[in-house]
């Protein structure tokens, strides 16, 4: 089969890779209908993370081709959405809602879903079947549920977005934009996004943002304070993962408020004294997307939400390199790849 | 009046200080019945924080001597317990339960309650009157409510201690010991304290600890994992404030679990990547003791809890220096001072 490999930072290739097969009796193999490039794929692309000849991709929707002997819930022919961590969905950690930290968790990224086929471990615990074959226009939104929507949603839940709350979102990538959508669905009263890109601002407003703040750092914090009677936001979603964005998120939050951080941290060192006196709640990490998938699929299936709008570039799998390049240069919010 | 002053690190003196007076119409002046030395007073004592001729003390119980014109709830002659931050208890932050970060918060420590008298700003929002004059044996417990009990309680609440939960406590000082008591009252199933001091272990067990772990660092974490089927505790209270204790707390917590940190952070830098992948909730800071005072006073008044047991040294105010020395040398858990 054909699949994306990152040969080295900045060097994305589409190559012949071995066809995936059932390895464990709990595996499924899916024919990938759509995959995409994640903001986190840009860390190795930019050389911030080491990479050498790595299969890429951890977001996916597709049709089940084969299942192992112990797969019970998922059937051949099902159209499925899955999370970027395989999980058994039965252990104590999964039952508490933290499937991305399942005691048997396996990162799907190591397998590479930017390909024609993919092996999905722990299929019963990882995949959720849609009610039937989706209409083509639903595919991008279902694909978004696999990571960026699930991650933005977790960020908003971790930040305790809800009725009466002012929510601020740091980061205007796909995850940040979908955190806006999530905050709106969760009933937030006011939703502020930090953004200085007109196209992203437009989409944020479409998703439910009520205010845009173009300033960053101390000036951005000052703007949030001004919008909230000097107190700061009740809830702040951090969707970048840098020292600057984490500190902007913490400083934008009122004492007793909640920071939900879902940007994969890179080089972050949180100053204990400042954090202590901030009095905020901090929660985040790799989103337990599986927790939210049934609800998200339902909202998409019923056309209540349209998170697929974050895909502003669609390419054949063979042109994956252009998808990475467009996202790296911020010409695209998010690139969908069709195998 | 006589009052404690820290002249320099390690140099505690009792001196004549000006009698406090009503400065703002919302002030009260109390005659201090009992004050005490806090673990956090040891930071400047040990030279970790700068100090020069500073009045000391932020824990107190006493009798109201004078009130300002705008004080409505507190009356002259009331026996009162107060928090170590003055708060109006009416602003939006206070109403959300974060009185230590009240928009008008003032640290009581700057005023110094290790003295015969003390000025308490924002008396109506800061002080809680007991139902009457307390029996002498209740004084230590009421004094504990002013900080160490309220702080341990907040740590346990922030860590979401409750029924069915395994709670671990890092730190066997007065706050850690009272976090054990709080976790027990909040219904925790299993309570583990990290401690290697026999006297503190005994008191921890009296307060409700079910397990003692003498190991620290990686070995301590391994012990907690072993006690919890490899997962880690649901709830961990951090009551020290060092890099080592914070990391021990975070690493002892299962994914999705809660760290309540109340040790005043000194030189702590939390590694963002590890925190991200830990998946824990982190909440803490200066305890909003005022939130809990009515409930805690009630539990003490009804003799349901006896947190005053943490005071294992009682001295006249004039001997304050010995109280600091005994705590610094860990000969005493906590020293009560009688003006």
mmCIF file of N, CA and C in Angstrom, chain A residues 123-243:
data_model
loop_
_atom_site.group_PDB
_atom_site.id
_atom_site.type_symbol
_atom_site.label_atom_id
_atom_site.label_comp_id
_atom_site.label_asym_id
_atom_site.label_seq_id
_atom_site.Cartn_x
_atom_site.Cartn_y
_atom_site.Cartn_z
ATOM 1 N N UNK A 123 -9.529 -2.950 18.861
ATOM 2 C CA UNK A 123 -10.564 -2.353 18.013
ATOM 3 C C UNK A 123 -11.864 -2.079 18.775
ATOM 4 N N UNK A 124 -12.287 -3.008 19.614
ATOM 5 C CA UNK A 124 -13.553 -2.806 20.331
ATOM 6 C C UNK A 124 -13.515 -1.596 21.254
ATOM 7 N N UNK A 125 -12.343 -1.337 21.826
ATOM 8 C CA UNK A 125 -12.230 -0.235 22.781
ATOM 9 C C UNK A 125 -11.834 1.081 22.149
ATOM 10 N N UNK A 126 -11.405 1.031 20.895
ATOM 11 C CA UNK A 126 -10.828 2.214 20.251
ATOM 12 C C UNK A 126 -11.767 2.823 19.215
ATOM 13 N N UNK A 127 -12.454 1.956 18.475
ATOM 14 C CA UNK A 127 -13.265 2.409 17.342
ATOM 15 C C UNK A 127 -14.730 2.552 17.740
ATOM 16 N N UNK A 128 -15.393 3.511 17.123
ATOM 17 C CA UNK A 128 -16.839 3.655 17.280
ATOM 18 C C UNK A 128 -17.438 3.634 15.876
ATOM 19 N N UNK A 129 -18.406 2.751 15.655
ATOM 20 C CA UNK A 129 -19.053 2.657 14.344
ATOM 21 C C UNK A 129 -20.123 3.732 14.213
ATOM 22 N N UNK A 130 -20.229 4.305 13.029
ATOM 23 C CA UNK A 130 -21.309 5.264 12.777
ATOM 24 C C UNK A 130 -22.600 4.473 12.525
ATOM 25 N N UNK A 131 -23.764 5.147 12.574
ATOM 26 C CA UNK A 131 -25.031 4.418 12.406
ATOM 27 C C UNK A 131 -25.178 3.780 11.025
ATOM 28 N N UNK A 132 -24.387 4.191 10.064
ATOM 29 C CA UNK A 132 -24.446 3.617 8.721
ATOM 30 C C UNK A 132 -23.330 4.224 7.903
ATOM 31 N N UNK A 133 -23.364 4.038 6.561
ATOM 32 C CA UNK A 133 -22.330 4.669 5.756
ATOM 33 C C UNK A 133 -22.648 6.159 5.687
ATOM 34 N N UNK A 134 -21.699 7.004 6.017
ATOM 35 C CA UNK A 134 -21.983 8.444 6.067
ATOM 36 C C UNK A 134 -22.093 9.064 4.674
ATOM 37 N N UNK A 135 -22.925 10.091 4.586
ATOM 38 C CA UNK A 135 -22.946 10.919 3.375
ATOM 39 C C UNK A 135 -21.565 11.541 3.208
ATOM 40 N N UNK A 136 -21.120 11.721 1.947
ATOM 41 C CA UNK A 136 -19.747 12.214 1.721
ATOM 42 C C UNK A 136 -19.449 13.522 2.460
ATOM 43 N N UNK A 137 -20.446 14.381 2.543
ATOM 44 C CA UNK A 137 -20.166 15.681 3.178
ATOM 45 C C UNK A 137 -19.956 15.563 4.693
ATOM 46 N N UNK A 138 -20.273 14.406 5.262
ATOM 47 C CA UNK A 138 -20.027 14.229 6.703
ATOM 48 C C UNK A 138 -18.617 13.723 7.017
ATOM 49 N N UNK A 139 -17.933 13.246 5.981
ATOM 50 C CA UNK A 139 -16.616 12.628 6.212
ATOM 51 C C UNK A 139 -15.632 13.581 6.913
ATOM 52 N N UNK A 140 -15.489 14.829 6.448
ATOM 53 C CA UNK A 140 -14.523 15.703 7.131
ATOM 54 C C UNK A 140 -14.861 15.915 8.615
ATOM 55 N N UNK A 141 -16.125 16.044 8.933
ATOM 56 C CA UNK A 141 -16.491 16.272 10.330
ATOM 57 C C UNK A 141 -16.226 15.030 11.178
ATOM 58 N N UNK A 142 -16.523 13.854 10.616
ATOM 59 C CA UNK A 142 -16.243 12.621 11.365
ATOM 60 C C UNK A 142 -14.733 12.460 11.575
ATOM 61 N N UNK A 143 -13.967 12.831 10.551
ATOM 62 C CA UNK A 143 -12.507 12.777 10.673
ATOM 63 C C UNK A 143 -12.030 13.740 11.765
ATOM 64 N N UNK A 144 -12.643 14.918 11.815
ATOM 65 C CA UNK A 144 -12.264 15.893 12.849
ATOM 66 C C UNK A 144 -12.497 15.313 14.242
ATOM 67 N N UNK A 145 -13.570 14.506 14.385
ATOM 68 C CA UNK A 145 -13.875 13.933 15.700
ATOM 69 C C UNK A 145 -12.736 13.060 16.208
ATOM 70 N N UNK A 146 -11.970 12.481 15.280
ATOM 71 C CA UNK A 146 -10.889 11.554 15.610
ATOM 72 C C UNK A 146 -9.783 12.193 16.444
ATOM 73 N N UNK A 147 -9.625 13.495 16.304
ATOM 74 C CA UNK A 147 -8.596 14.165 17.114
ATOM 75 C C UNK A 147 -8.934 15.617 17.393
ATOM 76 N N UNK A 148 -8.897 16.476 16.385
ATOM 77 C CA UNK A 148 -8.971 17.920 16.677
ATOM 78 C C UNK A 148 -10.266 18.329 17.369
ATOM 79 N N UNK A 149 -11.388 17.746 16.953
ATOM 80 C CA UNK A 149 -12.640 18.068 17.651
ATOM 81 C C UNK A 149 -12.616 17.466 19.056
ATOM 82 N N UNK A 150 -12.239 16.192 19.143
ATOM 83 C CA UNK A 150 -12.176 15.539 20.453
ATOM 84 C C UNK A 150 -11.212 16.246 21.392
ATOM 85 N N UNK A 151 -10.117 16.755 20.841
ATOM 86 C CA UNK A 151 -9.120 17.444 21.658
ATOM 87 C C UNK A 151 -9.616 18.825 22.079
ATOM 88 N N UNK A 152 -10.193 19.565 21.149
ATOM 89 C CA UNK A 152 -10.761 20.868 21.505
ATOM 90 C C UNK A 152 -11.889 20.708 22.524
ATOM 91 N N UNK A 153 -12.662 19.658 22.346
ATOM 92 C CA UNK A 153 -13.779 19.386 23.259
ATOM 93 C C UNK A 153 -13.253 19.086 24.660
ATOM 94 N N UNK A 154 -12.226 18.235 24.731
ATOM 95 C CA UNK A 154 -11.621 17.921 26.022
ATOM 96 C C UNK A 154 -11.045 19.182 26.667
ATOM 97 N N UNK A 155 -10.414 20.027 25.845
ATOM 98 C CA UNK A 155 -9.882 21.284 26.381
ATOM 99 C C UNK A 155 -10.971 22.120 27.029
ATOM 100 N N UNK A 156 -12.113 22.204 26.370
ATOM 101 C CA UNK A 156 -13.229 23.002 26.900
ATOM 102 C C UNK A 156 -13.823 22.340 28.141
ATOM 103 N N UNK A 157 -13.905 21.008 28.140
ATOM 104 C CA UNK A 157 -14.413 20.285 29.322
ATOM 105 C C UNK A 157 -13.430 20.442 30.483
ATOM 106 N N UNK A 158 -12.125 20.300 30.199
ATOM 107 C CA UNK A 158 -11.098 20.437 31.244
ATOM 108 C C UNK A 158 -11.095 21.855 31.808
ATOM 109 N N UNK A 159 -11.425 22.831 30.964
ATOM 110 C CA UNK A 159 -11.495 24.222 31.413
ATOM 111 C C UNK A 159 -12.846 24.531 32.058
ATOM 112 N N UNK A 160 -13.706 23.504 32.130
ATOM 113 C CA UNK A 160 -15.040 23.645 32.727
ATOM 114 C C UNK A 160 -15.854 24.767 32.087
ATOM 115 N N UNK A 161 -15.770 24.856 30.765
ATOM 116 C CA UNK A 161 -16.627 25.784 30.032
ATOM 117 C C UNK A 161 -18.079 25.392 30.280
ATOM 118 N N UNK A 162 -18.932 26.380 30.438
ATOM 119 C CA UNK A 162 -20.339 26.080 30.686
ATOM 120 C C UNK A 162 -21.152 27.348 30.824
ATOM 121 N N UNK A 163 -22.440 27.213 31.131
ATOM 122 C CA UNK A 163 -23.332 28.363 31.231
ATOM 123 C C UNK A 163 -22.812 29.426 32.203
ATOM 124 N N UNK A 164 -22.930 30.672 31.787
ATOM 125 C CA UNK A 164 -22.518 31.783 32.636
ATOM 126 C C UNK A 164 -21.029 32.064 32.619
ATOM 127 N N UNK A 165 -20.263 31.221 31.922
ATOM 128 C CA UNK A 165 -18.813 31.361 31.958
ATOM 129 C C UNK A 165 -18.280 32.193 30.786
ATOM 130 N N UNK A 166 -17.197 32.915 31.058
ATOM 131 C CA UNK A 166 -16.393 33.502 29.990
ATOM 132 C C UNK A 166 -15.224 32.561 29.728
ATOM 133 N N UNK A 167 -15.123 32.138 28.471
ATOM 134 C CA UNK A 167 -14.081 31.188 28.069
ATOM 135 C C UNK A 167 -13.122 31.905 27.128
ATOM 136 N N UNK A 168 -11.829 31.764 27.372
ATOM 137 C CA UNK A 168 -10.830 32.294 26.434
ATOM 138 C C UNK A 168 -10.073 31.117 25.833
ATOM 139 N N UNK A 169 -9.717 31.252 24.558
ATOM 140 C CA UNK A 169 -9.007 30.181 23.864
ATOM 141 C C UNK A 169 -7.687 30.736 23.338
ATOM 142 N N UNK A 170 -6.575 30.128 23.770
ATOM 143 C CA UNK A 170 -5.237 30.510 23.306
ATOM 144 C C UNK A 170 -4.854 29.541 22.187
ATOM 145 N N UNK A 171 -4.711 30.061 20.980
ATOM 146 C CA UNK A 171 -4.385 29.211 19.835
ATOM 147 C C UNK A 171 -5.534 29.185 18.854
ATOM 148 N N UNK A 172 -5.261 29.560 17.605
ATOM 149 C CA UNK A 172 -6.323 29.605 16.600
ATOM 150 C C UNK A 172 -6.096 28.562 15.509
ATOM 151 N N UNK A 173 -5.395 27.473 15.854
ATOM 152 C CA UNK A 173 -5.329 26.312 14.966
ATOM 153 C C UNK A 173 -6.637 25.543 15.049
ATOM 154 N N UNK A 174 -6.670 24.390 14.392
ATOM 155 C CA UNK A 174 -7.915 23.623 14.341
ATOM 156 C C UNK A 174 -8.422 23.279 15.737
ATOM 157 N N UNK A 175 -7.514 22.919 16.640
ATOM 158 C CA UNK A 175 -7.938 22.545 17.992
ATOM 159 C C UNK A 175 -8.536 23.744 18.720
ATOM 160 N N UNK A 176 -7.864 24.890 18.641
ATOM 161 C CA UNK A 176 -8.387 26.092 19.284
ATOM 162 C C UNK A 176 -9.754 26.468 18.727
ATOM 163 N N UNK A 177 -9.880 26.417 17.395
ATOM 164 C CA UNK A 177 -11.161 26.769 16.757
ATOM 165 C C UNK A 177 -12.264 25.806 17.207
ATOM 166 N N UNK A 178 -11.927 24.543 17.338
ATOM 167 C CA UNK A 178 -12.949 23.575 17.742
ATOM 168 C C UNK A 178 -13.208 23.616 19.246
ATOM 169 N N UNK A 179 -12.255 24.150 20.009
ATOM 170 C CA UNK A 179 -12.528 24.425 21.426
ATOM 171 C C UNK A 179 -13.590 25.525 21.532
ATOM 172 N N UNK A 180 -13.551 26.471 20.592
ATOM 173 C CA UNK A 180 -14.601 27.503 20.540
ATOM 174 C C UNK A 180 -15.950 26.835 20.295
ATOM 175 N N UNK A 181 -16.007 25.966 19.289
ATOM 176 C CA UNK A 181 -17.251 25.245 18.984
ATOM 177 C C UNK A 181 -17.734 24.457 20.216
ATOM 178 N N UNK A 182 -16.796 23.798 20.893
ATOM 179 C CA UNK A 182 -17.154 23.002 22.072
ATOM 180 C C UNK A 182 -17.703 23.898 23.181
ATOM 181 N N UNK A 183 -17.012 25.027 23.427
ATOM 182 C CA UNK A 183 -17.457 25.938 24.488
ATOM 183 C C UNK A 183 -18.871 26.436 24.201
ATOM 184 N N UNK A 184 -19.147 26.712 22.929
ATOM 185 C CA UNK A 184 -20.492 27.147 22.547
ATOM 186 C C UNK A 184 -21.511 26.051 22.847
ATOM 187 N N UNK A 185 -21.202 24.829 22.439
ATOM 188 C CA UNK A 185 -22.122 23.700 22.683
ATOM 189 C C UNK A 185 -22.301 23.455 24.171
ATOM 190 N N UNK A 186 -21.255 23.702 24.952
ATOM 191 C CA UNK A 186 -21.338 23.474 26.404
ATOM 192 C C UNK A 186 -22.041 24.629 27.113
ATOM 193 N N UNK A 187 -22.423 25.650 26.344
ATOM 194 C CA UNK A 187 -23.275 26.699 26.897
ATOM 195 C C UNK A 187 -22.569 27.929 27.408
ATOM 196 N N UNK A 188 -21.295 28.101 27.073
ATOM 197 C CA UNK A 188 -20.559 29.271 27.572
ATOM 198 C C UNK A 188 -21.255 30.561 27.138
ATOM 199 N N UNK A 189 -21.146 31.562 27.993
ATOM 200 C CA UNK A 189 -21.823 32.829 27.733
ATOM 201 C C UNK A 189 -21.022 33.703 26.771
ATOM 202 N N UNK A 190 -19.727 33.727 27.000
ATOM 203 C CA UNK A 190 -18.852 34.593 26.203
ATOM 204 C C UNK A 190 -17.621 33.780 25.836
ATOM 205 N N UNK A 191 -17.221 33.855 24.580
ATOM 206 C CA UNK A 191 -16.085 33.058 24.120
ATOM 207 C C UNK A 191 -15.116 33.964 23.376
ATOM 208 N N UNK A 192 -13.926 34.108 23.941
ATOM 209 C CA UNK A 192 -12.908 34.998 23.395
ATOM 210 C C UNK A 192 -11.815 34.140 22.774
ATOM 211 N N UNK A 193 -11.452 34.426 21.532
ATOM 212 C CA UNK A 193 -10.303 33.715 20.961
ATOM 213 C C UNK A 193 -9.177 34.694 20.692
ATOM 214 N N UNK A 194 -7.965 34.269 21.056
ATOM 215 C CA UNK A 194 -6.772 35.035 20.704
ATOM 216 C C UNK A 194 -6.419 34.656 19.273
ATOM 217 N N UNK A 195 -6.493 35.602 18.341
ATOM 218 C CA UNK A 195 -6.193 35.298 16.940
ATOM 219 C C UNK A 195 -5.839 36.567 16.191
ATOM 220 N N UNK A 196 -4.874 36.432 15.291
ATOM 221 C CA UNK A 196 -4.543 37.589 14.457
ATOM 222 C C UNK A 196 -4.601 37.226 12.976
ATOM 223 N N UNK A 197 -5.322 36.146 12.636
ATOM 224 C CA UNK A 197 -5.456 35.743 11.236
ATOM 225 C C UNK A 197 -6.924 35.860 10.828
ATOM 226 N N UNK A 198 -7.181 36.657 9.803
ATOM 227 C CA UNK A 198 -8.564 36.986 9.430
ATOM 228 C C UNK A 198 -9.378 35.736 9.116
ATOM 229 N N UNK A 199 -8.789 34.766 8.399
ATOM 230 C CA UNK A 199 -9.562 33.577 8.026
ATOM 231 C C UNK A 199 -9.947 32.764 9.256
ATOM 232 N N UNK A 200 -9.024 32.687 10.205
ATOM 233 C CA UNK A 200 -9.295 31.927 11.426
ATOM 234 C C UNK A 200 -10.289 32.667 12.315
ATOM 235 N N UNK A 201 -10.172 33.982 12.345
ATOM 236 C CA UNK A 201 -11.135 34.781 13.104
ATOM 237 C C UNK A 201 -12.556 34.551 12.575
ATOM 238 N N UNK A 202 -12.690 34.522 11.245
ATOM 239 C CA UNK A 202 -14.018 34.299 10.636
ATOM 240 C C UNK A 202 -14.591 32.956 11.058
ATOM 241 N N UNK A 203 -13.758 31.921 11.003
ATOM 242 C CA UNK A 203 -14.227 30.588 11.365
ATOM 243 C C UNK A 203 -14.566 30.525 12.861
ATOM 244 N N UNK A 204 -13.737 31.195 13.680
ATOM 245 C CA UNK A 204 -14.008 31.234 15.126
ATOM 246 C C UNK A 204 -15.381 31.839 15.394
ATOM 247 N N UNK A 205 -15.686 32.906 14.688
ATOM 248 C CA UNK A 205 -16.987 33.561 14.888
ATOM 249 C C UNK A 205 -18.116 32.647 14.424
ATOM 250 N N UNK A 206 -17.886 31.968 13.306
ATOM 251 C CA UNK A 206 -18.876 31.004 12.817
ATOM 252 C C UNK A 206 -19.117 29.900 13.858
ATOM 253 N N UNK A 207 -18.052 29.496 14.539
ATOM 254 C CA UNK A 207 -18.154 28.425 15.545
ATOM 255 C C UNK A 207 -18.709 28.927 16.888
ATOM 256 N N UNK A 208 -18.823 30.264 17.046
ATOM 257 C CA UNK A 208 -19.455 30.758 18.272
ATOM 258 C C UNK A 208 -18.654 31.742 19.092
ATOM 259 N N UNK A 209 -17.477 32.167 18.607
ATOM 260 C CA UNK A 209 -16.704 33.164 19.362
ATOM 261 C C UNK A 209 -17.473 34.476 19.410
ATOM 262 N N UNK A 210 -17.431 35.139 20.551
ATOM 263 C CA UNK A 210 -18.098 36.435 20.699
ATOM 264 C C UNK A 210 -17.101 37.587 20.648
ATOM 265 N N UNK A 211 -15.834 37.305 20.924
ATOM 266 C CA UNK A 211 -14.814 38.355 20.956
ATOM 267 C C UNK A 211 -13.501 37.821 20.381
ATOM 268 N N UNK A 212 -12.790 38.715 19.716
ATOM 269 C CA UNK A 212 -11.468 38.384 19.172
ATOM 270 C C UNK A 212 -10.449 39.284 19.857
ATOM 271 N N UNK A 213 -9.358 38.718 20.320
ATOM 272 C CA UNK A 213 -8.258 39.527 20.857
ATOM 273 C C UNK A 213 -7.024 39.245 20.003
ATOM 274 N N UNK A 214 -6.494 40.283 19.380
ATOM 275 C CA UNK A 214 -5.338 40.111 18.493
ATOM 276 C C UNK A 214 -4.026 40.177 19.273
ATOM 277 N N UNK A 215 -4.057 40.788 20.467
ATOM 278 C CA UNK A 215 -2.830 40.917 21.245
ATOM 279 C C UNK A 215 -2.428 39.578 21.863
ATOM 280 N N UNK A 216 -1.121 39.450 22.107
ATOM 281 C CA UNK A 216 -0.606 38.260 22.786
ATOM 282 C C UNK A 216 0.114 38.651 24.066
ATOM 283 N N UNK A 217 0.589 37.647 24.792
ATOM 284 C CA UNK A 217 1.430 37.887 25.969
ATOM 285 C C UNK A 217 0.740 38.810 26.962
ATOM 286 N N UNK A 218 1.521 39.694 27.589
ATOM 287 C CA UNK A 218 0.991 40.572 28.635
ATOM 288 C C UNK A 218 -0.133 41.457 28.109
ATOM 289 N N UNK A 219 -0.015 41.885 26.842
ATOM 290 C CA UNK A 219 -1.080 42.738 26.283
ATOM 291 C C UNK A 219 -2.361 41.951 26.070
ATOM 292 N N UNK A 220 -2.222 40.708 25.651
ATOM 293 C CA UNK A 220 -3.391 39.851 25.498
ATOM 294 C C UNK A 220 -4.068 39.606 26.831
ATOM 295 N N UNK A 221 -3.261 39.349 27.857
ATOM 296 C CA UNK A 221 -3.806 39.133 29.203
ATOM 297 C C UNK A 221 -4.551 40.383 29.667
ATOM 298 N N UNK A 222 -3.951 41.543 29.421
ATOM 299 C CA UNK A 222 -4.588 42.798 29.820
ATOM 300 C C UNK A 222 -5.951 42.959 29.139
ATOM 301 N N UNK A 223 -6.035 42.537 27.878
ATOM 302 C CA UNK A 223 -7.310 42.619 27.142
ATOM 303 C C UNK A 223 -8.371 41.721 27.785
ATOM 304 N N UNK A 224 -7.974 40.505 28.145
ATOM 305 C CA UNK A 224 -8.931 39.580 28.779
ATOM 306 C C UNK A 224 -9.395 40.151 30.119
ATOM 307 N N UNK A 225 -8.466 40.715 30.858
ATOM 308 C CA UNK A 225 -8.825 41.307 32.147
ATOM 309 C C UNK A 225 -9.838 42.438 31.936
ATOM 310 N N UNK A 226 -9.578 43.235 30.901
ATOM 311 C CA UNK A 226 -10.479 44.365 30.641
ATOM 312 C C UNK A 226 -11.882 43.873 30.285
ATOM 313 N N UNK A 227 -11.938 42.745 29.574
ATOM 314 C CA UNK A 227 -13.243 42.195 29.162
ATOM 315 C C UNK A 227 -13.995 41.533 30.322
ATOM 316 N N UNK A 228 -13.299 41.316 31.453
ATOM 317 C CA UNK A 228 -13.891 40.526 32.539
ATOM 318 C C UNK A 228 -13.833 41.257 33.880
ATOM 319 N N UNK A 229 -13.986 42.571 33.823
ATOM 320 C CA UNK A 229 -14.021 43.352 35.058
ATOM 321 C C UNK A 229 -12.761 43.222 35.892
ATOM 322 N N UNK A 230 -11.629 42.977 35.215
ATOM 323 C CA UNK A 230 -10.353 42.894 35.927
ATOM 324 C C UNK A 230 -10.041 41.524 36.498
ATOM 325 N N UNK A 231 -10.967 40.582 36.379
ATOM 326 C CA UNK A 231 -10.807 39.304 37.080
ATOM 327 C C UNK A 231 -10.087 38.236 36.270
ATOM 328 N N UNK A 232 -10.257 38.247 34.952
ATOM 329 C CA UNK A 232 -9.774 37.138 34.115
ATOM 330 C C UNK A 232 -10.930 36.221 33.750
ATOM 331 N N UNK A 233 -10.689 35.363 32.762
ATOM 332 C CA UNK A 233 -11.728 34.439 32.306
ATOM 333 C C UNK A 233 -11.957 33.346 33.341
ATOM 334 N N UNK A 234 -13.174 32.795 33.338
ATOM 335 C CA UNK A 234 -13.440 31.633 34.204
ATOM 336 C C UNK A 234 -12.682 30.407 33.692
ATOM 337 N N UNK A 235 -12.633 30.281 32.368
ATOM 338 C CA UNK A 235 -12.133 29.074 31.723
ATOM 339 C C UNK A 235 -11.203 29.486 30.587
ATOM 340 N N UNK A 236 -10.032 28.869 30.515
ATOM 341 C CA UNK A 236 -9.127 29.155 29.407
ATOM 342 C C UNK A 236 -8.632 27.839 28.810
ATOM 343 N N UNK A 237 -8.763 27.733 27.493
ATOM 344 C CA UNK A 237 -8.251 26.559 26.791
ATOM 345 C C UNK A 237 -6.916 26.928 26.160
ATOM 346 N N UNK A 238 -5.895 26.118 26.445
ATOM 347 C CA UNK A 238 -4.574 26.338 25.859
ATOM 348 C C UNK A 238 -4.402 25.295 24.762
ATOM 349 N N UNK A 239 -4.177 25.741 23.523
ATOM 350 C CA UNK A 239 -4.123 24.829 22.380
ATOM 351 C C UNK A 239 -2.908 25.114 21.507
ATOM 352 N N UNK A 240 -1.758 25.340 22.167
ATOM 353 C CA UNK A 240 -0.518 25.586 21.428
ATOM 354 C C UNK A 240 0.599 24.679 21.959
ATOM 355 N N UNK A 241 0.962 24.876 23.229
ATOM 356 C CA UNK A 241 1.956 23.996 23.841
ATOM 357 C C UNK A 241 3.316 24.619 24.074
ATOM 358 N N UNK A 242 3.403 25.955 23.984
ATOM 359 C CA UNK A 242 4.687 26.614 24.255
ATOM 360 C C UNK A 242 4.659 27.275 25.630
ATOM 361 N N UNK A 243 5.843 27.663 26.100
ATOM 362 C CA UNK A 243 5.946 28.384 27.371
ATOM 363 C C UNK A 243 5.070 29.640 27.339
#
